[in-house]
PDB file of C-alpha atoms in Angstrom:
ATOM      1  CA  MET A   1     -66.354  -0.163   8.394  1.00 46.00           C
ATOM      2  CA  THR A   2     -67.072  -2.707   5.647  1.00 48.00           C
ATOM      3  CA  GLY A   3     -70.310  -3.181   3.784  1.00 50.00           C
ATOM      4  CA  THR A   4     -71.114  -6.283   5.899  1.00 54.00           C
ATOM      5  CA  GLY A   5     -70.866  -4.322   9.098  1.00 55.00           C
ATOM      6  CA  GLY A   6     -67.721  -6.092  10.313  1.00 56.00           C
ATOM      7  CA  PRO A   7     -64.581  -4.241  11.372  1.00 59.00           C
ATOM      8  CA  GLU A   8     -62.128  -3.230   8.694  1.00 57.00           C
ATOM      9  CA  PRO A   9     -58.976  -5.337   8.710  1.00 55.00           C
ATOM     10  CA  GLU A  10     -56.035  -3.476  10.258  1.00 55.00           C
ATOM     11  CA  PHE A  11     -53.608  -2.300   7.640  1.00 47.00           C
ATOM     12  CA  VAL A  12     -50.227  -3.909   8.058  1.00 50.00           C
ATOM     13  CA  PRO A  13     -47.464  -2.223   6.078  1.00 50.00           C
ATOM     14  CA  GLU A  14     -45.252  -4.469   3.942  1.00 51.00           C
ATOM     15  CA  GLN A  15     -42.255  -5.507   5.982  1.00 54.00           C
ATOM     16  CA  GLY A  16     -39.004  -4.925   4.181  1.00 56.00           C
ATOM     17  CA  HIS A  17     -35.450  -5.011   5.367  1.00 60.00           C
ATOM     18  CA  ARG A  18     -34.742  -2.493   8.099  1.00 65.00           C
ATOM     19  CA  PRO A  19     -31.440  -2.016   9.931  1.00 61.00           C
ATOM     20  CA  ASN A  20     -31.532  -3.494  13.403  1.00 59.00           C
ATOM     21  CA  ARG A  21     -30.585  -1.589  16.537  1.00 54.00           C
ATOM     22  CA  GLN A  22     -26.937  -2.730  16.469  1.00 59.00           C
ATOM     23  CA  GLN A  23     -26.579  -1.502  12.868  1.00 62.00           C
ATOM     24  CA  TRP A  24     -28.112   1.894  13.583  1.00 55.00           C
ATOM     25  CA  VAL A  25     -25.834   2.346  16.621  1.00 51.00           C
ATOM     26  CA  LEU A  26     -22.736   1.509  14.672  1.00 60.00           C
ATOM     27  CA  ALA A  27     -23.799   3.732  11.734  1.00 61.00           C
ATOM     28  CA  ALA A  28     -24.529   6.574  14.115  1.00 52.00           C
ATOM     29  CA  ILE A  29     -21.053   6.248  15.702  1.00 55.00           C
ATOM     30  CA  VAL A  30     -19.329   6.270  12.298  1.00 62.00           C
ATOM     31  CA  LEU A  31     -21.400   9.138  11.022  1.00 60.00           C
ATOM     32  CA  ALA A  32     -21.009  11.229  14.189  1.00 50.00           C
ATOM     33  CA  PHE A  33     -17.232  10.719  14.162  1.00 56.00           C
ATOM     34  CA  ALA A  34     -17.014  11.702  10.485  1.00 62.00           C
ATOM     35  CA  VAL A  35     -19.153  14.802  10.874  1.00 57.00           C
ATOM     36  CA  ALA A  36     -17.174  15.917  13.914  1.00 53.00           C
ATOM     37  CA  VAL A  37     -13.842  15.628  12.054  1.00 57.00           C
ATOM     38  CA  ILE A  38     -15.119  17.293   8.917  1.00 61.00           C
ATOM     39  CA  VAL A  39     -16.571  20.227  10.920  1.00 54.00           C
ATOM     40  CA  ARG A  40     -13.332  20.744  12.797  1.00 53.00           C
ATOM     41  CA  LYS A  41     -11.429  20.604   9.576  1.00 55.00           C
ATOM     42  CA  ILE A  42     -13.622  23.289   7.995  1.00 56.00           C
ATOM     43  CA  LEU A  43     -13.281  25.542  11.012  1.00 45.00           C
ATOM     44  CA  GLN A  44      -9.535  25.247  11.508  1.00 46.00           C
ATOM     45  CA  ASP A  45      -8.015  24.302   8.177  1.00 54.00           C
ATOM     46  CA  THR A  46     -10.182  25.869   5.422  1.00 45.00           C
ATOM     47  CA  GLY A  47      -8.419  26.046   2.130  1.00 40.00           C
ATOM     48  CA  GLN A  48      -5.808  23.316   2.555  1.00 36.00           C
ATOM     49  CA  ASP A  49      -5.194  21.007  -0.366  1.00 36.00           C
ATOM     50  CA  GLN A  50      -5.551  17.860   1.600  1.00 35.00           C
ATOM     51  CA  THR A  51      -9.128  17.787   3.028  1.00 32.00           C
ATOM     52  CA  ALA A  52     -11.013  15.664   5.456  1.00 38.00           C
ATOM     53  CA  ALA A  53     -13.523  14.996   2.682  1.00 39.00           C
ATOM     54  CA  PHE A  54     -10.943  12.746   1.114  1.00 43.00           C
ATOM     55  CA  TYR A  55      -9.334  11.130   4.165  1.00 42.00           C
ATOM     56  CA  VAL A  56     -12.515  10.914   6.264  1.00 46.00           C
ATOM     57  CA  GLY A  57     -15.499  11.359   4.038  1.00 47.00           C
ATOM     58  CA  ILE A  58     -14.890   8.596   1.601  1.00 47.00           C
ATOM     59  CA  PRO A  59     -14.032   5.922   4.165  1.00 48.00           C
ATOM     60  CA  ALA A  60     -16.937   7.027   6.388  1.00 47.00           C
ATOM     61  CA  VAL A  61     -19.482   6.891   3.559  1.00 50.00           C
ATOM     62  CA  LEU A  62     -18.218   3.459   2.499  1.00 45.00           C
ATOM     63  CA  ALA A  63     -18.368   2.221   6.035  1.00 50.00           C
ATOM     64  CA  ILE A  64     -22.012   3.284   6.449  1.00 49.00           C
ATOM     65  CA  VAL A  65     -22.959   1.667   3.166  1.00 49.00           C
ATOM     66  CA  VAL A  66     -21.359  -1.559   4.300  1.00 49.00           C
ATOM     67  CA  VAL A  67     -23.006  -1.520   7.708  1.00 49.00           C
ATOM     68  CA  LEU A  68     -26.451  -0.867   6.394  1.00 52.00           C
ATOM     69  CA  SER A  69     -26.319  -3.086   3.350  1.00 51.00           C
ATOM     70  CA  ALA A  70     -27.723  -6.272   4.855  1.00 47.00           C
ATOM     71  CA  PRO A  71     -28.618  -7.908   8.228  1.00 50.00           C
ATOM     72  CA  TRP A  72     -25.871  -9.269  10.334  1.00 49.00           C
ATOM     73  CA  GLY A  73     -27.249 -12.795  10.229  1.00 55.00           C
ATOM     74  CA  SER A  74     -24.315 -14.562   8.538  1.00 62.00           C
ATOM     75  CA  ALA A  75     -21.060 -15.165  10.439  1.00 62.00           C
ATOM     76  CA  ILE A  76     -19.012 -14.646   7.320  1.00 71.00           C
ATOM     77  CA  GLY A  77     -21.071 -11.614   6.292  1.00 72.00           C
ATOM     78  CA  THR A  78     -20.657 -10.056   9.666  1.00 68.00           C
ATOM     79  CA  THR A  79     -16.964 -10.734   9.635  1.00 69.00           C
ATOM     80  CA  VAL A  80     -16.497  -9.195   6.225  1.00 75.00           C
ATOM     81  CA  LYS A  81     -18.339  -6.060   7.392  1.00 74.00           C
ATOM     82  CA  VAL A  82     -16.352  -5.719  10.572  1.00 71.00           C
ATOM     83  CA  VAL A  83     -13.039  -6.112   8.692  1.00 73.00           C
ATOM     84  CA  THR A  84     -14.168  -3.511   6.160  1.00 79.00           C
ATOM     85  CA  VAL A  85     -15.095  -0.980   8.807  1.00 75.00           C
ATOM     86  CA  CYS A  86     -11.838  -1.519  10.636  1.00 73.00           C
ATOM     87  CA  LEU A  87      -9.768  -1.150   7.454  1.00 78.00           C
ATOM     88  CA  LEU A  88     -11.532   2.066   6.485  1.00 76.00           C
ATOM     89  CA  LEU A  89     -11.337   3.640   9.917  1.00 75.00           C
ATOM     90  CA  SER A  90      -7.663   2.629  10.322  1.00 76.00           C
ATOM     91  CA  MET A  91      -6.826   5.439   7.945  1.00 76.00           C
ATOM     92  CA  ILE A  92      -8.429   7.866  10.324  1.00 76.00           C
ATOM     93  CA  VAL A  93      -7.493   6.503  13.725  1.00 72.00           C
ATOM     94  CA  LEU A  94      -4.161   4.694  13.076  1.00 66.00           C
ATOM     95  CA  GLY A  95      -2.755   6.968  10.465  1.00 75.00           C
ATOM     96  CA  GLU A  96      -2.503   4.210   7.835  1.00 69.00           C
ATOM     97  CA  GLY A  97      -1.995   5.281   4.216  1.00 78.00           C
ATOM     98  CA  PHE A  98      -4.382   4.429   1.397  1.00 79.00           C
ATOM     99  CA  ILE A  99      -1.815   2.188  -0.236  1.00 84.00           C
ATOM    100  CA  CYS A 100      -1.193   0.252   2.962  1.00 82.00           C
ATOM    101  CA  VAL A 101      -4.903  -0.434   3.468  1.00 82.00           C
ATOM    102  CA  ILE A 102      -5.257  -1.544  -0.180  1.00 87.00           C
ATOM    103  CA  PHE A 103      -2.348  -4.009   0.144  1.00 86.00           C
ATOM    104  CA  ALA A 104      -3.510  -5.365   3.507  1.00 83.00           C
ATOM    105  CA  ALA A 105      -7.200  -5.794   2.602  1.00 84.00           C
ATOM    106  CA  PRO A 106      -7.066  -9.025   0.615  1.00 86.00           C
ATOM    107  CA  ILE A 107      -5.088 -10.967   3.155  1.00 83.00           C
ATOM    108  CA  PHE A 108      -7.217  -9.616   6.033  1.00 79.00           C
ATOM    109  CA  TYR A 109     -10.449 -10.669   4.223  1.00 82.00           C
ATOM    110  CA  GLY A 110      -8.923 -14.024   3.225  1.00 80.00           C
ATOM    111  CA  VAL A 111      -7.735 -15.091   6.638  1.00 78.00           C
ATOM    112  CA  ALA A 112     -10.902 -13.867   8.390  1.00 76.00           C
ATOM    113  CA  ILE A 113     -13.225 -15.688   6.028  1.00 77.00           C
ATOM    114  CA  VAL A 114     -11.192 -18.962   6.151  1.00 76.00           C
ATOM    115  CA  VAL A 115     -11.200 -18.904   9.934  1.00 74.00           C
ATOM    116  CA  VAL A 116     -14.888 -18.113  10.329  1.00 73.00           C
ATOM    117  CA  GLY A 117     -15.828 -20.621   7.570  1.00 75.00           C
ATOM    118  CA  PHE A 118     -13.820 -23.374   9.232  1.00 74.00           C
ATOM    119  CA  VAL A 119     -15.340 -22.837  12.685  1.00 70.00           C
ATOM    120  CA  SER A 120     -18.834 -22.577  11.240  1.00 70.00           C
ATOM    121  CA  TYR A 121     -18.374 -25.798   9.324  1.00 72.00           C
ATOM    122  CA  VAL A 122     -17.079 -27.724  12.303  1.00 72.00           C
ATOM    123  CA  ARG A 123     -19.907 -26.531  14.483  1.00 67.00           C
ATOM    124  CA  ARG A 124     -22.492 -27.557  11.831  1.00 70.00           C
ATOM    125  CA  GLN A 125     -20.962 -30.990  11.714  1.00 69.00           C
ATOM    126  CA  GLY A 126     -21.078 -31.296  15.491  1.00 67.00           C
ATOM    127  CA  GLY A 127     -17.372 -31.144  15.881  1.00 60.00           C
ATOM    128  CA  ASN A 128     -15.739 -31.228  19.291  1.00 61.00           C
ATOM    129  CA  LYS A 129     -13.324 -28.888  20.887  1.00 61.00           C
ATOM    130  CA  LEU A 130     -10.297 -30.941  19.701  1.00 60.00           C
ATOM    131  CA  GLN A 131     -11.342 -30.420  16.106  1.00 61.00           C
ATOM    132  CA  ILE A 132     -11.858 -26.673  16.562  1.00 60.00           C
ATOM    133  CA  SER A 133      -8.504 -26.369  18.362  1.00 66.00           C
ATOM    134  CA  VAL A 134      -6.693 -27.460  15.182  1.00 69.00           C
ATOM    135  CA  LEU A 135      -7.393 -24.030  13.660  1.00 63.00           C
ATOM    136  CA  PRO A 136      -5.505 -21.942  16.146  1.00 65.00           C
ATOM    137  CA  VAL A 137      -2.514 -24.238  15.807  1.00 68.00           C
ATOM    138  CA  LEU A 138      -2.535 -23.822  11.996  1.00 68.00           C
ATOM    139  CA  VAL A 139      -2.953 -20.060  12.256  1.00 67.00           C
ATOM    140  CA  LEU A 140      -0.089 -19.864  14.737  1.00 66.00           C
ATOM    141  CA  VAL A 141       2.180 -21.728  12.348  1.00 67.00           C
ATOM    142  CA  MET A 142       1.254 -19.598   9.386  1.00 68.00           C
ATOM    143  CA  ALA A 143       1.708 -16.421  11.445  1.00 67.00           C
ATOM    144  CA  SER A 144       5.193 -17.339  12.611  1.00 70.00           C
ATOM    145  CA  GLU A 145       6.784 -16.627   9.249  1.00 71.00           C
ATOM    146  CA  GLY A 146       9.417 -13.952   9.633  1.00 69.00           C
ATOM    147  CA  VAL A 147       9.456 -14.398  13.458  1.00 66.00           C
ATOM    148  CA  LEU A 148      11.522 -17.581  13.714  1.00 66.00           C
ATOM    149  CA  PRO A 149      14.476 -18.374  11.433  1.00 71.00           C
ATOM    150  CA  MET A 150      13.100 -21.878  10.753  1.00 68.00           C
ATOM    151  CA  THR A 151       9.831 -20.501   9.475  1.00 70.00           C
ATOM    152  CA  THR A 152      11.351 -17.618   7.487  1.00 74.00           C
ATOM    153  CA  PHE A 153      11.524 -17.949   3.712  1.00 76.00           C
ATOM    154  CA  PRO A 154      14.398 -16.412   1.668  1.00 85.00           C
ATOM    155  CA  SER A 155      13.799 -12.742   1.141  1.00 87.00           C
ATOM    156  CA  ASP A 156      16.359 -11.809  -1.502  1.00 95.00           C
ATOM    157  CA  SER A 157      14.742 -10.520  -4.765  1.00 97.00           C
ATOM    158  CA  THR A 158      16.010  -8.988  -7.967  1.00 98.00           C
ATOM    159  CA  VAL A 159      13.986  -7.264 -10.684  1.00 98.00           C
ATOM    160  CA  SER A 160      14.982  -5.609 -13.931  1.00 98.00           C
ATOM    161  CA  ALA A 161      13.509  -3.311 -16.626  1.00 98.00           C
ATOM    162  CA  THR A 162      14.998  -2.688 -20.053  1.00 98.00           C
ATOM    163  CA  ARG A 163      14.300   0.056 -22.564  1.00 96.00           C
ATOM    164  CA  VAL A 164      15.786   1.039 -25.868  1.00 97.00           C
ATOM    165  CA  PHE A 165      16.449   4.783 -26.288  1.00 96.00           C
ATOM    166  CA  ASP A 166      17.216   6.878 -29.356  1.00 95.00           C
ATOM    167  CA  ALA A 167      20.434   7.881 -27.749  1.00 95.00           C
ATOM    168  CA  SER A 168      24.102   7.025 -28.100  1.00 95.00           C
ATOM    169  CA  SER A 169      26.133   5.114 -25.501  1.00 95.00           C
ATOM    170  CA  ALA A 170      27.916   8.383 -24.642  1.00 94.00           C
ATOM    171  CA  GLN A 171      24.603  10.112 -23.968  1.00 95.00           C
ATOM    172  CA  VAL A 172      23.474   7.271 -21.688  1.00 96.00           C
ATOM    173  CA  ASN A 173      26.784   7.325 -19.859  1.00 95.00           C
ATOM    174  CA  SER A 174      26.320  11.082 -19.209  1.00 94.00           C
ATOM    175  CA  ALA A 175      22.717  10.644 -18.124  1.00 95.00           C
ATOM    176  CA  VAL A 176      23.688   7.988 -15.618  1.00 95.00           C
ATOM    177  CA  GLY A 177      26.064  10.371 -13.961  1.00 93.00           C
ATOM    178  CA  SER A 178      23.462  13.170 -13.830  1.00 95.00           C
ATOM    179  CA  PRO A 179      20.463  13.674 -11.486  1.00 96.00           C
ATOM    180  CA  LEU A 180      17.284  11.917 -12.589  1.00 96.00           C
ATOM    181  CA  ARG A 181      14.323  14.033 -13.669  1.00 96.00           C
ATOM    182  CA  PHE A 182      12.111  13.392 -10.667  1.00 95.00           C
ATOM    183  CA  HIS A 183      10.855  16.978 -10.781  1.00 91.00           C
ATOM    184  CA  GLU A 184       9.638  16.497 -14.333  1.00 93.00           C
ATOM    185  CA  VAL A 185       8.441  12.886 -14.436  1.00 94.00           C
ATOM    186  CA  ALA A 186       5.615  12.035 -12.070  1.00 92.00           C
ATOM    187  CA  PRO A 187       5.083   8.450 -10.925  1.00 93.00           C
ATOM    188  CA  SER A 188       2.258   6.719 -12.719  1.00 92.00           C
ATOM    189  CA  GLY A 189       0.216   3.575 -12.356  1.00 92.00           C
ATOM    190  CA  ILE A 190       0.512   1.834  -8.982  1.00 93.00           C
ATOM    191  CA  LEU A 191       3.345   4.145  -7.959  1.00 94.00           C
ATOM    192  CA  SER A 192       0.920   7.046  -7.922  1.00 91.00           C
ATOM    193  CA  TRP A 193      -1.373   5.409  -5.452  1.00 88.00           C
ATOM    194  CA  GLY A 194       0.371   6.852  -2.349  1.00 87.00           C
ATOM    195  CA  PHE A 195       3.930   5.588  -2.273  1.00 92.00           C
ATOM    196  CA  PRO A 196       6.605   8.005  -1.068  1.00 92.00           C
ATOM    197  CA  GLU A 197       7.446  10.241  -3.984  1.00 94.00           C
ATOM    198  CA  PRO A 198      11.107  11.217  -4.937  1.00 96.00           C
ATOM    199  CA  GLN A 199      11.537  14.989  -5.273  1.00 94.00           C
ATOM    200  CA  HIS A 200      15.088  15.539  -6.407  1.00 93.00           C
ATOM    201  CA  GLU A 201      18.550  14.036  -6.416  1.00 95.00           C
ATOM    202  CA  ASP A 202      21.977  15.295  -5.520  1.00 95.00           C
ATOM    203  CA  VAL A 203      24.692  13.598  -7.533  1.00 95.00           C
ATOM    204  CA  GLN A 204      28.459  13.801  -6.954  1.00 92.00           C
ATOM    205  CA  GLY A 205      29.218  11.763 -10.121  1.00 88.00           C
ATOM    206  CA  SER A 206      29.308   8.198 -11.370  1.00 90.00           C
ATOM    207  CA  GLN A 207      32.838   7.178 -10.452  1.00 93.00           C
ATOM    208  CA  VAL A 208      33.689   4.728  -7.659  1.00 96.00           C
ATOM    209  CA  GLY A 209      33.204   6.445  -4.287  1.00 96.00           C
ATOM    210  CA  ASP A 210      30.799   9.048  -5.578  1.00 96.00           C
ATOM    211  CA  ARG A 211      27.468   9.305  -3.809  1.00 97.00           C
ATOM    212  CA  ARG A 212      23.855  10.039  -4.874  1.00 97.00           C
ATOM    213  CA  VAL A 213      21.166  11.245  -2.434  1.00 98.00           C
ATOM    214  CA  VAL A 214      17.478  10.925  -3.419  1.00 97.00           C
ATOM    215  CA  GLU A 215      15.169  13.031  -1.309  1.00 97.00           C
ATOM    216  CA  PHE A 216      11.572  11.807  -0.822  1.00 96.00           C
ATOM    217  CA  ALA A 217       8.623  13.984   0.132  1.00 94.00           C
ATOM    218  CA  GLY A 218       6.976  13.456   3.531  1.00 89.00           C
ATOM    219  CA  ALA A 219       3.298  12.603   3.908  1.00 84.00           C
ATOM    220  CA  HIS A 220       0.655  15.359   3.589  1.00 81.00           C
ATOM    221  CA  HIS A 221      -0.438  17.105   6.762  1.00 78.00           C
ATOM    222  CA  ARG A 222      -3.616  15.512   8.104  1.00 76.00           C
ATOM    223  CA  PRO A 223      -6.610  17.358   9.573  1.00 71.00           C
ATOM    224  CA  ALA A 224      -7.155  17.838  13.242  1.00 69.00           C
ATOM    225  CA  MET A 225      -8.601  14.848  15.128  1.00 66.00           C
ATOM    226  CA  MET A 226      -6.946  12.493  12.759  1.00 70.00           C
ATOM    227  CA  SER A 227      -3.870  10.482  13.614  1.00 79.00           C
ATOM    228  CA  THR A 228      -0.726  11.764  11.896  1.00 83.00           C
ATOM    229  CA  HIS A 229       0.309   9.816   8.891  1.00 80.00           C
ATOM    230  CA  HIS A 230       2.599   7.017  10.057  1.00 77.00           C
ATOM    231  CA  TRP A 231       5.154   8.049   7.394  1.00 83.00           C
ATOM    232  CA  GLY A 232       5.638  11.418   9.060  1.00 83.00           C
ATOM    233  CA  GLU A 233       5.555  14.832   7.355  1.00 86.00           C
ATOM    234  CA  GLN A 234       9.300  15.377   7.174  1.00 91.00           C
ATOM    235  CA  SER A 235      11.281  14.486   4.005  1.00 94.00           C
ATOM    236  CA  SER A 236      13.498  11.439   4.003  1.00 96.00           C
ATOM    237  CA  ALA A 237      16.480  10.296   1.900  1.00 97.00           C
ATOM    238  CA  LEU A 238      18.040   7.312   0.194  1.00 98.00           C
ATOM    239  CA  THR A 239      21.877   7.504  -0.037  1.00 98.00           C
ATOM    240  CA  LEU A 240      23.745   5.413  -2.636  1.00 98.00           C
ATOM    241  CA  GLU A 241      27.459   5.015  -3.295  1.00 98.00           C
ATOM    242  CA  VAL A 242      29.089   3.870  -6.543  1.00 98.00           C
ATOM    243  CA  THR A 243      31.041   0.693  -5.895  1.00 98.00           C
ATOM    244  CA  GLU A 244      31.758  -0.519  -9.391  1.00 97.00           C
ATOM    245  CA  ARG A 245      32.240   1.368 -12.708  1.00 96.00           C
ATOM    246  CA  THR A 246      32.892   0.282 -16.266  1.00 96.00           C
ATOM    247  CA  THR A 247      32.431   2.057 -19.591  1.00 94.00           C
ATOM    248  CA  THR A 248      28.965   0.503 -19.940  1.00 96.00           C
ATOM    249  CA  SER A 249      27.744  -0.153 -16.393  1.00 97.00           C
ATOM    250  CA  VAL A 250      27.491   1.283 -12.888  1.00 97.00           C
ATOM    251  CA  ARG A 251      26.821  -0.513  -9.635  1.00 98.00           C
ATOM    252  CA  MET A 252      25.639   1.364  -6.576  1.00 98.00           C
ATOM    253  CA  GLN A 253      25.156   0.151  -3.027  1.00 97.00           C
ATOM    254  CA  VAL A 254      22.786   1.549  -0.448  1.00 97.00           C
ATOM    255  CA  VAL A 255      24.580   3.468   2.337  1.00 97.00           C
ATOM    256  CA  SER A 256      21.527   4.547   4.259  1.00 97.00           C
ATOM    257  CA  ASP A 257      17.746   4.632   3.847  1.00 97.00           C
ATOM    258  CA  THR A 258      15.530   6.782   6.076  1.00 97.00           C
ATOM    259  CA  THR A 259      12.457   6.533   3.785  1.00 96.00           C
ATOM    260  CA  PRO A 260       9.230   4.720   4.614  1.00 92.00           C
ATOM    261  CA  LEU A 261      10.204   2.202   1.982  1.00 93.00           C
ATOM    262  CA  ALA A 262      12.794   0.822   4.431  1.00 92.00           C
ATOM    263  CA  THR A 263       9.940  -0.754   6.415  1.00 87.00           C
ATOM    264  CA  TRP A 264       8.824  -2.768   3.367  1.00 91.00           C
ATOM    265  CA  LEU A 265      12.105  -3.708   1.835  1.00 94.00           C
ATOM    266  CA  THR A 266      15.854  -3.214   2.211  1.00 95.00           C
ATOM    267  CA  TRP A 267      17.603  -2.021  -0.969  1.00 97.00           C
ATOM    268  CA  LYS A 268      20.973  -3.707  -1.472  1.00 97.00           C
ATOM    269  CA  THR A 269      22.464  -2.919  -4.849  1.00 97.00           C
ATOM    270  CA  ILE A 270      21.326  -1.063  -7.964  1.00 98.00           C
ATOM    271  CA  ASP A 271      22.904  -1.813 -11.359  1.00 98.00           C
ATOM    272  CA  VAL A 272      22.611   0.198 -14.514  1.00 98.00           C
ATOM    273  CA  GLY A 273      23.972  -1.269 -17.746  1.00 98.00           C
ATOM    274  CA  TRP A 274      23.696  -0.227 -21.386  1.00 98.00           C
ATOM    275  CA  ALA A 275      24.682  -1.570 -24.778  1.00 97.00           C
ATOM    276  CA  GLU A 276      24.499   0.074 -28.215  1.00 95.00           C
ATOM    277  CA  GLN A 277      22.002  -1.414 -30.616  1.00 95.00           C
ATOM    278  CA  GLY A 278      23.111   0.361 -33.750  1.00 89.00           C
ATOM    279  CA  ASP A 279      21.456   3.263 -35.638  1.00 90.00           C
ATOM    280  CA  GLY A 280      22.112   5.567 -32.730  1.00 91.00           C
ATOM    281  CA  ARG A 281      20.078   3.508 -30.297  1.00 95.00           C
ATOM    282  CA  THR A 282      21.035   2.124 -26.912  1.00 97.00           C
ATOM    283  CA  ALA A 283      19.417  -0.477 -24.656  1.00 98.00           C
ATOM    284  CA  VAL A 284      19.487   0.414 -20.961  1.00 98.00           C
ATOM    285  CA  THR A 285      18.777  -2.117 -18.209  1.00 98.00           C
ATOM    286  CA  TRP A 286      18.009  -0.980 -14.612  1.00 98.00           C
ATOM    287  CA  THR A 287      18.320  -3.740 -12.028  1.00 98.00           C
ATOM    288  CA  LEU A 288      17.169  -3.527  -8.393  1.00 98.00           C
ATOM    289  CA  ASN A 289      18.304  -5.988  -5.761  1.00 98.00           C
ATOM    290  CA  PHE A 290      16.507  -5.944  -2.327  1.00 98.00           C
ATOM    291  CA  ASP A 291      15.450  -8.009   0.681  1.00 95.00           C
ATOM    292  CA  ARG A 292      11.695  -8.252   1.287  1.00 91.00           C
ATOM    293  CA  GLN A 293      10.779  -7.170   4.849  1.00 85.00           C
ATOM    294  CA  LEU A 294       7.098  -8.138   4.853  1.00 83.00           C
ATOM    295  CA  ALA A 295       5.647 -11.599   5.442  1.00 81.00           C
ATOM    296  CA  PRO A 296       4.113 -13.928   4.450  1.00 82.00           C
ATOM    297  CA  ALA A 297       6.262 -14.429   1.444  1.00 83.00           C
ATOM    298  CA  TRP A 298       3.502 -15.973  -0.673  1.00 84.00           C
ATOM    299  CA  TYR A 299       1.504 -12.816  -0.449  1.00 85.00           C
ATOM    300  CA  PHE A 300       3.895  -9.921  -0.160  1.00 86.00           C
ATOM    301  CA  GLY A 301       6.665 -11.446  -2.365  1.00 92.00           C
ATOM    302  CA  PRO A 302       4.689 -11.037  -5.626  1.00 95.00           C
ATOM    303  CA  ILE A 303       3.409  -7.663  -4.589  1.00 94.00           C
ATOM    304  CA  GLU A 304       6.900  -6.225  -3.838  1.00 94.00           C
ATOM    305  CA  THR A 305       8.312  -7.691  -7.013  1.00 97.00           C
ATOM    306  CA  PHE A 306       5.533  -6.157  -9.131  1.00 97.00           C
ATOM    307  CA  VAL A 307       6.000  -2.725  -7.454  1.00 97.00           C
ATOM    308  CA  ALA A 308       9.828  -2.919  -7.748  1.00 98.00           C
ATOM    309  CA  GLU A 309       9.545  -3.695 -11.431  1.00 98.00           C
ATOM    310  CA  ARG A 310       7.370  -0.599 -11.926  1.00 97.00           C
ATOM    311  CA  ALA A 311       9.986   1.447  -9.948  1.00 97.00           C
ATOM    312  CA  ALA A 312      12.781   0.259 -12.318  1.00 98.00           C
ATOM    313  CA  GLU A 313      10.676   1.347 -15.298  1.00 98.00           C
ATOM    314  CA  TYR A 314      10.051   4.664 -13.595  1.00 98.00           C
ATOM    315  CA  LEU A 315      13.819   5.171 -13.075  1.00 97.00           C
ATOM    316  CA  LEU A 316      14.392   4.531 -16.774  1.00 97.00           C
ATOM    317  CA  ASP A 317      11.761   7.119 -17.617  1.00 96.00           C
ATOM    318  CA  SER A 318      13.557   9.613 -15.402  1.00 96.00           C
ATOM    319  CA  LEU A 319      16.952   9.398 -17.181  1.00 96.00           C
ATOM    320  CA  ASP A 320      17.948  12.833 -18.526  1.00 93.00           C
ATOM    321  CA  LEU A 321      19.242  11.950 -21.950  1.00 88.00           C
ATOM    322  CA  GLN A 322      19.717  15.603 -22.728  1.00 80.00           C
ATOM    323  CA  ALA A 323      22.357  15.984 -20.032  1.00 59.00           C
TER     324      ALA A 323
END
């Protein structure tokens, strides 16, 4: 009671942002799914190097943070959150790899935001159905690249990397005919993000007709209740054959490729050339020629070119100049 005898005003707590019912439900589903998988992992697979804390915990925590970060009032905001949750959970449910999700995320976000933004704008301007129908037509045209020959852009690409070594031309010649040091040189930079990793190489020689077989490791075993990695756990191989040989160059052609890389690009030829620079130094150039398998070209073309350039540099690093 107040001093005047009137009733005390009812205390009303300050109202801040609270997740709505839909957000709590979605967060509960994500959390429950993550906890269930983690528990099963602990019970069945304790001690394994690859844990559910990495494959499940990190994506689940991120998904919950996104879901609870703000109200779902904005169409674009809601779309971004839904895309984020789907991308994160795809690693659990669909067996997607980390590198695949990273590469797909920008274009998923971009297309989703443009579509939602366009529709929202047309509606605010009082647009009719005819105006809104323009969008599906544009999206259909953009999505047809790689499906129809008339909408497919050239896919042939060539990248090179050059390095000068403190080695003679004879040493380089010997190294080119020897197995690369995959067991000693680990991929770095973007190549270490989750690409298939070469383990060792069997080499017949570097004369015309000789073959080289590069074996790649399979994906890590995934915990129970998670979809198996789409690469598979078995090792795979890239087989090359020498088709041209000079005193300062070797050309190899791909005979077969059972690696996961074959779904992203098709290797065609690999050229290694070298030239003495004087003072016991030799410049070596590694050239990779391939066909891009992913579309659209404007997005995946630069990505594949960049990764292939890093691969050419890695192959130079792997030359065994002591052979």
